[in-house]
Coordinates of C-alpha atoms and ligand atoms in Angstrom, one line a residue:
M1 CA 12.1 -3.0 2.0
K2 CA 11.4 -5.8 4.5
R3 CA 11.5 -9.3 3.2
L4 CA 10.2 -12.6 4.6
V5 CA 10.2 -16.1 3.3
T6 CA 7.1 -18.3 3.5
I7 CA 7.2 -22.0 3.1
Q8 CA 4.0 -23.8 2.3
D9 CA 2.1 -25.5 -0.5
I10 CA 0.6 -24.1 -3.7
S11 CA -3.1 -25.2 -3.8
C12 CA -3.8 -24.1 -7.4
L13 CA -7.4 -23.4 -6.7
G14 CA -9.2 -22.9 -3.3
K15 CA -7.7 -19.8 -1.8
C16 CA -5.4 -21.0 0.9
S17 CA -1.6 -21.3 1.7
L18 CA 0.6 -19.5 -0.9
T19 CA -2.3 -18.1 -3.1
V20 CA -3.4 -16.0 -0.1
A21 CA 0.0 -15.5 1.6
L22 CA 1.6 -13.9 -1.5
P23 CA -1.1 -11.2 -2.2
I24 CA -1.6 -10.4 1.4
I25 CA 2.1 -10.0 2.3
S26 CA 2.7 -8.0 -0.9
A27 CA -0.2 -5.7 -0.1
M28 CA 1.3 -5.1 3.3
G29 CA 4.4 -3.7 1.6
I30 CA 6.7 -6.7 2.3
E31 CA 8.6 -8.7 -0.2
A32 CA 7.4 -12.3 -0.1
A33 CA 10.0 -14.9 -1.1
I34 CA 8.5 -18.4 -1.3
I35 CA 9.4 -22.1 -1.1
P36 CA 6.5 -24.2 -2.3
T37 CA 6.4 -27.5 -0.5
A38 CA 4.0 -29.2 -2.9
I39 CA 1.7 -28.4 -5.8
L40 CA -1.9 -29.6 -5.4
S41 CA -4.8 -29.1 -7.9
T42 CA -6.9 -27.9 -4.9
H43 CA -6.5 -28.1 -1.2
T44 CA -7.3 -31.4 0.5
Q45 CA -10.9 -30.6 1.5
F46 CA -12.1 -31.4 -2.0
K47 CA -13.0 -35.1 -2.8
E48 CA -10.0 -35.5 -5.1
F49 CA -6.8 -33.6 -5.6
T50 CA -3.4 -34.1 -7.4
F51 CA -0.3 -33.8 -5.2
R52 CA 3.2 -33.2 -6.5
D53 CA 5.7 -33.3 -3.7
L54 CA 8.6 -30.8 -3.9
T55 CA 10.5 -31.9 -0.8
N56 CA 13.7 -32.5 -2.8
D57 CA 13.7 -29.0 -4.1
I58 CA 13.9 -27.4 -0.6
P59 CA 17.5 -28.2 0.3
E60 CA 18.6 -27.1 -3.2
I61 CA 16.9 -23.8 -2.9
A62 CA 18.3 -23.3 0.6
K63 CA 21.8 -24.1 -0.6
H64 CA 21.5 -21.5 -3.4
W65 CA 20.1 -18.8 -1.1
K66 CA 22.9 -19.5 1.5
K67 CA 25.5 -19.0 -1.2
E68 CA 23.9 -15.7 -2.2
R69 CA 23.7 -14.7 1.5
F70 CA 20.0 -13.8 1.3
N71 CA 18.4 -13.0 4.6
F72 CA 14.8 -12.6 5.8
D73 CA 13.0 -10.5 8.4
A74 CA 10.8 -13.5 9.2
I75 CA 10.6 -17.2 8.3
Y76 CA 6.9 -18.3 8.1
T77 CA 5.9 -21.9 7.6
G78 CA 2.4 -23.2 6.9
Y79 CA 1.1 -26.4 5.4
L80 CA 3.9 -29.0 5.1
G81 CA 3.5 -32.2 3.1
S82 CA 5.7 -34.7 4.9
I83 CA 7.8 -35.5 8.0
R84 CA 10.9 -35.2 5.9
Q85 CA 10.0 -31.6 5.1
I86 CA 9.8 -30.9 8.8
E87 CA 13.3 -32.3 9.2
I88 CA 14.6 -30.2 6.4
L89 CA 13.0 -27.1 7.8
K90 CA 14.7 -27.6 11.2
Y91 CA 18.0 -27.3 9.3
F92 CA 16.6 -24.3 7.2
F93 CA 15.8 -22.5 10.5
K94 CA 19.4 -23.0 11.8
E95 CA 20.8 -21.7 8.6
F96 CA 18.6 -18.6 8.2
K97 CA 17.8 -17.6 11.8
T98 CA 19.6 -14.4 12.8
D99 CA 19.5 -12.1 15.8
N100 CA 17.2 -9.8 13.9
N101 CA 14.5 -12.1 12.5
F102 CA 11.9 -14.4 13.9
I103 CA 10.5 -17.8 13.1
F104 CA 6.7 -18.1 12.8
V105 CA 5.2 -21.6 12.6
D106 CA 1.6 -22.2 11.8
P107 CA 1.3 -25.9 12.3
V108 CA -1.4 -26.5 9.7
M109 CA -2.8 -30.0 10.3
G110 CA -6.5 -29.9 11.1
D111 CA -9.6 -28.2 12.4
N112 CA -12.9 -29.0 14.2
G113 CA -11.2 -31.7 16.3
K114 CA -9.9 -33.6 13.3
L115 CA -6.7 -33.9 11.3
Y116 CA -6.8 -33.0 7.5
S117 CA -6.5 -35.9 5.0
G118 CA -3.0 -37.2 4.9
F119 CA -1.9 -36.4 8.5
D120 CA -1.7 -38.7 11.5
E121 CA -0.7 -38.5 15.1
K122 CA 3.0 -39.2 14.3
F123 CA 3.0 -36.1 12.0
A124 CA 1.5 -34.0 14.8
L125 CA 4.3 -35.0 17.1
E126 CA 6.9 -34.1 14.5
M127 CA 5.1 -30.7 14.0
K128 CA 5.5 -30.2 17.8
E129 CA 9.2 -30.7 17.3
L130 CA 9.2 -28.0 14.7
C131 CA 7.3 -25.7 17.0
K132 CA 10.1 -26.1 19.6
N133 CA 12.4 -24.2 17.1
A134 CA 9.9 -21.3 16.6
D135 CA 9.7 -17.9 18.1
I136 CA 5.9 -17.7 17.5
V137 CA 3.4 -20.5 17.1
V138 CA -0.1 -20.1 15.8
P139 CA -2.1 -23.3 16.1
N140 CA -5.9 -23.5 16.2
I141 CA -7.3 -25.5 19.2
T142 CA -7.4 -28.8 17.2
E143 CA -3.7 -28.5 16.2
A144 CA -2.7 -27.6 19.8
C145 CA -4.6 -30.6 21.2
Y146 CA -2.9 -33.0 18.7
M147 CA 0.6 -31.6 19.5
L148 CA 0.1 -31.6 23.2
Q149 CA -1.8 -35.0 23.2
R150 CA -4.8 -33.5 24.9
K151 CA -8.4 -34.5 24.2
Y152 CA -10.2 -32.0 22.0
K153 CA -13.4 -30.4 23.4
E154 CA -16.0 -28.1 21.9
E155 CA -15.9 -25.6 24.7
Y156 CA -13.0 -24.2 26.9
T157 CA -12.8 -22.0 29.9
E158 CA -10.4 -19.1 29.9
E159 CA -8.2 -21.0 32.4
E160 CA -8.0 -24.0 30.1
I161 CA -7.0 -21.8 27.1
K162 CA -4.3 -20.1 29.3
D163 CA -3.0 -23.6 30.2
L164 CA -2.7 -24.6 26.6
L165 CA -0.9 -21.4 25.7
I166 CA 1.6 -21.8 28.6
E167 CA 2.2 -25.4 27.6
L168 CA 2.8 -24.4 24.0
S169 CA 5.2 -21.6 24.8
N170 CA 7.1 -23.8 27.3
L171 CA 8.0 -25.9 24.2
G172 CA 10.3 -23.1 23.2
P173 CA 8.4 -20.2 21.5
K174 CA 8.4 -16.8 23.2
C175 CA 4.9 -16.4 22.0
S176 CA 2.0 -18.8 21.5
I177 CA -1.3 -17.8 19.9
L178 CA -4.5 -19.8 19.7
T179 CA -7.0 -19.1 17.0
G180 CA -10.7 -20.0 17.1
V181 CA -11.1 -19.2 20.8
S182 CA -14.5 -18.4 22.1
F183 CA -15.8 -17.9 25.6
K184 CA -19.2 -16.4 24.7
K185 CA -21.7 -17.8 22.2
D186 CA -21.6 -14.6 20.0
E187 CA -17.9 -13.9 20.0
I188 CA -14.8 -15.5 18.5
G189 CA -11.2 -14.5 18.2
V190 CA -7.7 -15.2 19.5
M191 CA -5.8 -15.5 22.8
A192 CA -2.0 -15.1 23.0
Y193 CA 0.7 -15.5 25.6
D194 CA 4.0 -13.7 25.7
R195 CA 6.3 -15.9 27.9
E196 CA 8.9 -13.3 28.4
E197 CA 6.5 -10.6 29.5
K198 CA 4.2 -13.2 31.2
R199 CA 1.3 -11.4 29.6
F200 CA -1.9 -12.7 27.9
Y201 CA -3.7 -10.9 25.1
T202 CA -7.2 -11.5 23.8
Y203 CA -9.1 -10.0 20.9
F204 CA -12.6 -11.0 19.9
R205 CA -15.1 -10.0 17.3
E206 CA -18.8 -10.9 16.9
K207 CA -19.2 -14.4 15.6
I208 CA -20.5 -14.8 12.0
P209 CA -22.4 -18.1 11.9
V210 CA -20.4 -19.8 9.2
K211 CA -17.0 -21.4 8.7
Y212 CA -15.0 -20.8 5.5
H213 CA -11.9 -22.6 4.5
G214 CA -8.5 -20.8 4.3
T215 CA -9.2 -18.2 7.0
G216 CA -6.4 -19.6 9.2
D217 CA -3.9 -19.0 6.4
I218 CA -5.2 -15.4 5.9
F219 CA -4.9 -14.8 9.6
S220 CA -1.3 -16.0 9.8
S221 CA -0.2 -14.2 6.7
T222 CA -1.7 -10.9 8.0
L223 CA -0.3 -11.4 11.5
V224 CA 3.3 -12.2 10.3
G225 CA 3.1 -9.2 8.0
A226 CA 1.9 -6.8 10.7
L227 CA 4.7 -8.0 13.0
V228 CA 7.3 -7.6 10.3
N229 CA 6.0 -4.1 9.9
N230 CA 6.9 -3.4 13.5
N231 CA 3.4 -3.4 15.0
S232 CA 3.2 -4.6 18.6
L233 CA 1.8 -8.1 19.2
E234 CA -1.4 -6.6 20.5
E235 CA -1.9 -4.4 17.5
S236 CA -0.9 -7.1 15.1
L237 CA -3.5 -9.5 16.6
R238 CA -6.2 -6.8 16.1
I239 CA -5.2 -6.1 12.5
A240 CA -5.2 -9.9 11.6
V241 CA -8.5 -10.6 13.4
D242 CA -10.2 -7.5 12.0
Y243 CA -9.1 -8.3 8.4
V244 CA -10.3 -11.9 8.7
W245 CA -13.6 -10.7 10.1
E246 CA -14.0 -8.3 7.2
T247 CA -13.3 -11.0 4.6
I248 CA -15.8 -13.4 6.3
S249 CA -18.4 -10.7 6.6
D250 CA -18.1 -9.8 2.9
T251 CA -18.3 -13.4 1.8
Y252 CA -21.3 -14.1 4.1
K253 CA -23.3 -11.5 2.2
E254 CA -23.1 -13.6 -1.0
K255 CA -22.8 -17.3 0.1
K256 CA -23.8 -18.9 3.3
E257 CA -22.4 -22.4 3.0
N258 CA -20.1 -24.7 1.0
A259 CA -17.9 -21.8 0.3
Y260 CA -14.3 -22.5 -0.6
G261 CA -12.3 -19.5 0.5
V262 CA -13.3 -16.0 1.4
N263 CA -13.4 -12.7 -0.5
F264 CA -10.1 -11.6 0.8
E265 CA -9.3 -9.7 -2.4
S266 CA -12.1 -7.2 -2.1
K267 CA -10.9 -6.3 1.4
I268 CA -7.2 -5.6 0.5
P269 CA -7.9 -1.9 0.5
Y270 CA -9.1 -2.2 4.1
L271 CA -6.0 -4.1 5.0
I272 CA -3.8 -1.4 3.4
S273 CA -5.7 1.2 5.4
R274 CA -4.6 -0.5 8.6
M275 CA -0.9 -0.2 7.7
K276 CA 0.9 2.7 9.3
Ligands
PXL301 O1 -5.7 -23.9 4.7 C1 -4.9 -24.9 5.1 C2 -4.5 -25.9 4.0 C3 -3.4 -25.5 3.3 N1 -2.9 -26.3 2.3 C4 -3.6 -27.5 2.0 C5 -4.7 -27.8 2.7 C6 -5.1 -27.1 3.7 C7 -6.3 -27.5 4.5 O2 -7.0 -28.3 4.2 O3 -5.3 -29.0 2.4 C8 -3.1 -28.3 0.8

């Protein structure tokens, strides 16, 4: 059985980070080892939340795993709570990267042109350093702009998105993927660049006029799972976009706004049907 490790927070309620990564990756038939970076009562989009930092546990866990000679088919990082965690993860990557696995960094920091509560520009530049050590990076446009110190805009041309993708992959990753890309009013999806093949990929679905929290984490968890299961980049992007679309569509039938999280659970049978 394939095994990956995912390193991100536990938001106890709110359907994001580890509470979506674990069920999705498991449903895809992959063992999910975890390193929780922090425990929060909810994610940070609620008015209040508790935050227990687990930074000091990470090196201890890594040390134990190294002693046991555990290895992983992928290393997937998401929401990180501090700059020190980024430093520790650079070390973790060196220790656990092999010729047969890949490092997948989702630089979770913000959306809609703004950073989430608790992050600043300095953190974004440190996250950029972590991305230099990745094989695949998956920012949304906001996160890409903060890392590349570009001004965020509401609309982009295809050439501008291609420029962002090339700049991201020139940091180091073989593959850069931008989420939340839209060139037409009624379509939204992803665009990716494979630096070695010098190829761009796009995949769009019809836009559902609502934004739910946690869909970025669902997208990344599904994408990393599809790649670990040996799907091509092109097919993995389709599986991840389609699954996210299904979850949004299902949620939209029952709640149109102020929704925290999507009905990803009811669409797990659909996700399984997409596995070979
Ligand atoms: O979904 C991204 C995410 C993950 N974890 C925490 C968050 C957020 C976004 O706000 O606050 C704790």
